[in-house]
Amino acid sequence: EVQLLESGGGSVHPGGSLRLSCVASGFTFSSYAMSWVRQAPGKGLEWVSGFRDSGGTTSYADSVKGRFTISRDNSKNTLYLQMNSLRAEDTAIYYCAKVIVTGNSLFDYWGRGALVTVAS
Amino acid sequence: DIQMTQSPSTLSASVGDRVTITCRASQSISSWLAWYQQKPGKAPKLLIYKASSLESGVPSRFSGSGSGTEFTLTISSLQPDDFATYYCQQYEAYPLTFGGGTKVEIK
């Protein structure tokens, strides 16, 4: 059974940093592209960042480019999102999501999400 | 960036109704479109991929159609479990983008 478990969420002041982790199980993690998708309170879904392939090519939404960094450790089956210079508008639930098949960037499995709150 | 526009934003319907949600892309995305269902407090669930292919385990009352810039999600006979918010997503190009969502409410 595929499972994605996020951790690392919490409350932080504007300008602060957080690192989210997503531990994957139930599939060959190294073979799949992965992404982070967020959802602000009461709002819709926003793709944040992702690996386009299993080889390491990354992409970012303009709203987080230069502040967030996605990475992965295939030996630990873990996806990361380093978030720096956080702003109030980054407040959201952050979901880790698995691509259905590398090359087709839609998501067949999602984690439960990690809540990030940026407030003074 | 490819903009995705869903309509309506809210839809009131009764059990047994046929429901149609529209998603429009700002440029052609061929058939690279997915539909998701999200219930409060839960992660999204994949329903449809490649515009019209039903994800395994999804009831056959859900169907998708369209190509290019205009797409529809249809629920042939609305069931109590279907009251939720629905999102489209294009995966033709990065950045990946979602529609704003359609909330299906009980009439």
Coordinates of C-alpha atoms in Angstrom, one line a residue:
Chain A
E1 CA 0.0 0.0 0.0
V2 CA 1.4 3.4 -1.0
Q3 CA 1.8 5.8 1.9
L4 CA 3.1 9.3 2.1
L5 CA 3.6 10.9 5.5
E6 CA 4.5 14.6 5.8
S7 CA 6.1 16.1 8.8
G8 CA 7.9 19.3 9.8
G9 CA 5.0 21.7 9.7
G10 CA 4.4 24.3 12.4
S11 CA 4.2 28.0 13.2
V12 CA 6.9 30.4 12.2
H13 CA 7.3 34.2 12.0
P14 CA 7.5 36.0 8.7
G15 CA 11.1 35.7 7.3
G16 CA 11.6 32.4 9.1
S17 CA 12.4 29.0 7.7
L18 CA 10.9 25.5 7.9
R19 CA 11.8 22.1 6.3
L20 CA 9.1 19.7 5.4
S21 CA 9.7 16.0 5.0
C22 CA 7.6 13.4 3.2
V23 CA 8.5 9.7 3.9
A24 CA 7.2 7.4 1.2
S25 CA 6.5 3.7 1.3
G26 CA 4.8 1.0 -0.7
F27 CA 6.4 1.8 -4.1
T28 CA 9.9 2.2 -5.6
F29 CA 10.4 5.9 -4.5
S30 CA 13.5 6.4 -6.7
S31 CA 11.6 5.6 -9.9
Y32 CA 8.9 8.3 -9.5
A33 CA 8.7 12.1 -9.8
M34 CA 7.2 13.8 -6.8
S35 CA 5.7 17.2 -6.0
W36 CA 4.6 19.5 -3.3
V37 CA 1.1 21.0 -3.6
R38 CA -0.4 23.5 -1.1
Q39 CA -3.8 24.7 -0.1
A40 CA -4.3 28.0 1.8
P41 CA -7.1 28.0 4.3
G42 CA -10.5 27.9 2.4
K43 CA -8.7 28.2 -0.9
G44 CA -7.9 26.0 -3.9
L45 CA -4.9 23.8 -4.8
E46 CA -1.6 25.4 -5.8
W47 CA 1.3 23.4 -7.2
V48 CA 4.5 24.6 -5.4
S49 CA 7.4 22.5 -6.6
G50 CA 8.3 19.2 -8.1
F51 CA 10.7 16.8 -9.7
R52 CA 9.8 16.5 -13.4
D53 CA 11.4 13.1 -13.6
S54 CA 13.3 10.6 -11.4
G55 CA 16.6 12.0 -12.5
G56 CA 16.5 15.2 -10.6
T57 CA 15.1 18.0 -12.9
T58 CA 13.2 20.4 -10.6
S59 CA 10.6 23.1 -11.2
Y60 CA 9.1 25.8 -9.0
A61 CA 6.0 28.0 -9.0
D62 CA 6.9 31.7 -9.5
S63 CA 5.5 32.4 -6.1
V64 CA 8.2 30.4 -4.3
K65 CA 11.1 30.5 -6.7
G66 CA 14.3 31.6 -5.0
R67 CA 12.8 30.9 -1.5
F68 CA 11.9 27.2 -1.6
T69 CA 14.1 24.3 -2.5
I70 CA 12.9 20.8 -3.2
S71 CA 15.2 17.8 -2.7
R72 CA 15.0 14.1 -2.2
D73 CA 17.0 11.3 -0.6
N74 CA 16.2 8.1 -2.4
S75 CA 18.2 6.1 0.2
K76 CA 15.7 7.3 2.8
N77 CA 12.6 7.3 0.6
T78 CA 12.1 10.9 1.6
L79 CA 11.1 14.1 -0.2
Y80 CA 12.0 17.5 1.3
L81 CA 10.9 21.1 0.9
Q82 CA 13.2 23.7 2.4
M83 CA 11.2 26.9 2.9
N84 CA 13.1 30.1 3.5
S85 CA 12.0 33.8 3.8
L86 CA 8.5 32.7 4.7
R87 CA 5.6 35.1 4.1
A88 CA 2.1 35.2 5.5
E89 CA 0.8 34.1 2.1
D90 CA 2.7 30.8 2.4
T91 CA 0.3 29.8 5.2
A92 CA -1.2 26.6 3.9
I93 CA -1.5 22.8 4.2
Y94 CA 1.4 21.4 2.2
Y95 CA 0.7 18.0 0.5
C96 CA 3.3 15.7 -0.8
A97 CA 2.1 14.0 -4.0
K98 CA 3.3 11.1 -6.1
V99 CA 3.2 11.3 -9.9
I100 CA 1.1 8.5 -11.5
V101 CA 3.9 7.7 -13.9
T102 CA 7.0 9.7 -14.6
G103 CA 6.4 11.8 -17.6
N104 CA 2.7 12.4 -16.8
S105 CA 2.6 14.9 -14.0
L106 CA -0.7 14.2 -12.4
F107 CA -1.0 12.7 -8.9
D108 CA -2.4 9.4 -7.9
Y109 CA -1.4 9.4 -4.2
W110 CA -1.3 12.3 -1.7
G111 CA -0.2 12.6 1.9
R112 CA -2.5 13.9 4.6
G113 CA -0.7 17.2 4.5
A114 CA 1.4 19.3 6.9
L115 CA 0.1 22.7 8.1
V116 CA 2.4 25.6 7.9
T117 CA 1.4 28.9 9.6
V118 CA 3.3 32.1 9.0
A119 CA 2.3 34.8 11.4
S120 CA 3.8 37.4 13.7
Chain B
D1 CA 1.7 29.9 -17.6
I2 CA -1.5 28.0 -18.5
Q3 CA -4.5 29.3 -16.7
M4 CA -7.3 26.9 -15.8
T5 CA -10.8 28.3 -15.3
Q6 CA -13.6 26.2 -13.8
S7 CA -17.3 26.9 -13.8
P8 CA -19.5 27.1 -11.9
S9 CA -17.6 27.8 -8.7
T10 CA -20.6 26.4 -6.7
L11 CA -23.3 24.1 -7.8
S12 CA -26.4 23.1 -5.9
A13 CA -27.9 19.8 -6.9
S14 CA -30.0 16.9 -5.6
V15 CA -29.3 13.2 -5.3
G16 CA -29.9 11.6 -8.6
D17 CA -29.2 14.8 -10.6
R18 CA -26.9 14.8 -13.6
V19 CA -24.1 17.3 -12.9
T20 CA -21.6 18.9 -15.3
I21 CA -18.6 20.9 -14.4
T22 CA -16.5 22.8 -17.0
C23 CA -12.8 23.5 -17.1
R24 CA -11.2 25.8 -19.7
A25 CA -7.5 26.2 -20.4
S26 CA -6.0 29.4 -21.6
Q27 CA -4.2 27.5 -24.4
S28 CA -4.4 24.1 -25.9
I29 CA -3.4 21.3 -23.5
S30 CA -4.3 18.4 -25.8
S31 CA -5.8 15.8 -23.5
W32 CA -3.4 16.4 -20.6
L33 CA -6.1 17.1 -18.0
A34 CA -6.9 15.4 -14.7
W35 CA -9.9 15.8 -12.4
Y36 CA -9.8 15.4 -8.6
Q37 CA -12.4 15.2 -5.8
Q38 CA -11.6 16.7 -2.4
K39 CA -13.7 16.4 0.7
P40 CA -13.3 18.7 3.8
G41 CA -10.1 17.9 5.7
K42 CA -8.9 15.3 3.2
A43 CA -6.4 15.2 0.5
P44 CA -7.5 15.3 -3.2
K45 CA -8.5 12.0 -4.9
L46 CA -7.7 11.4 -8.5
L47 CA -10.9 10.6 -10.6
I48 CA -10.0 11.1 -14.3
Y49 CA -6.8 11.4 -16.2
K50 CA -6.0 12.2 -19.8
A51 CA -9.3 14.0 -20.0
S52 CA -11.5 10.9 -20.2
S53 CA -9.8 7.9 -18.6
L54 CA -11.3 6.7 -15.4
E55 CA -8.9 6.0 -12.5
S56 CA -9.1 2.5 -11.1
G57 CA -11.7 2.1 -8.4
V58 CA -13.7 5.3 -9.4
P59 CA -17.4 4.7 -10.0
S60 CA -18.5 4.7 -13.6
R61 CA -21.0 7.5 -12.9
F62 CA -18.0 9.8 -13.3
S63 CA -16.9 10.6 -16.8
G64 CA -14.7 13.2 -18.5
S65 CA -14.6 14.6 -22.0
G66 CA -13.0 17.3 -24.1
S67 CA -9.7 18.2 -25.6
G68 CA -7.7 21.3 -26.5
T69 CA -9.1 24.0 -24.3
E70 CA -12.5 22.9 -23.1
F71 CA -13.2 20.0 -20.8
T72 CA -16.1 18.6 -18.8
L73 CA -16.6 16.4 -15.8
T74 CA -20.0 14.7 -15.6
I75 CA -21.6 12.8 -12.8
S76 CA -24.4 10.9 -14.3
S77 CA -26.5 10.4 -11.1
L78 CA -25.3 12.3 -8.1
Q79 CA -24.9 10.2 -5.0
P80 CA -24.6 11.4 -1.3
D81 CA -20.9 10.6 -1.3
D82 CA -20.3 12.9 -4.3
F83 CA -20.9 16.2 -2.4
A84 CA -17.4 17.6 -2.5
T85 CA -15.2 20.1 -4.3
Y86 CA -13.8 19.2 -7.7
Y87 CA -10.6 20.5 -9.3
C88 CA -9.2 20.2 -12.8
Q89 CA -5.4 20.2 -13.4
Q90 CA -3.4 20.5 -16.5
Y91 CA -0.2 18.6 -16.9
E92 CA 0.7 19.7 -20.4
A93 CA 3.4 22.1 -19.1
Y94 CA 5.1 23.4 -16.1
P95 CA 4.2 25.1 -13.9
L96 CA 1.4 22.7 -13.3
T97 CA -1.9 24.5 -12.7
F98 CA -5.2 23.8 -11.1
G99 CA -8.6 25.2 -11.7
G100 CA -10.2 27.2 -8.9
G101 CA -12.5 24.4 -7.9
T102 CA -16.2 23.7 -8.1
K103 CA -18.1 23.0 -4.8
V104 CA -21.0 20.6 -5.3
E105 CA -23.6 21.3 -2.6
I106 CA -26.8 19.6 -1.5
K107 CA -29.8 21.5 -2.9

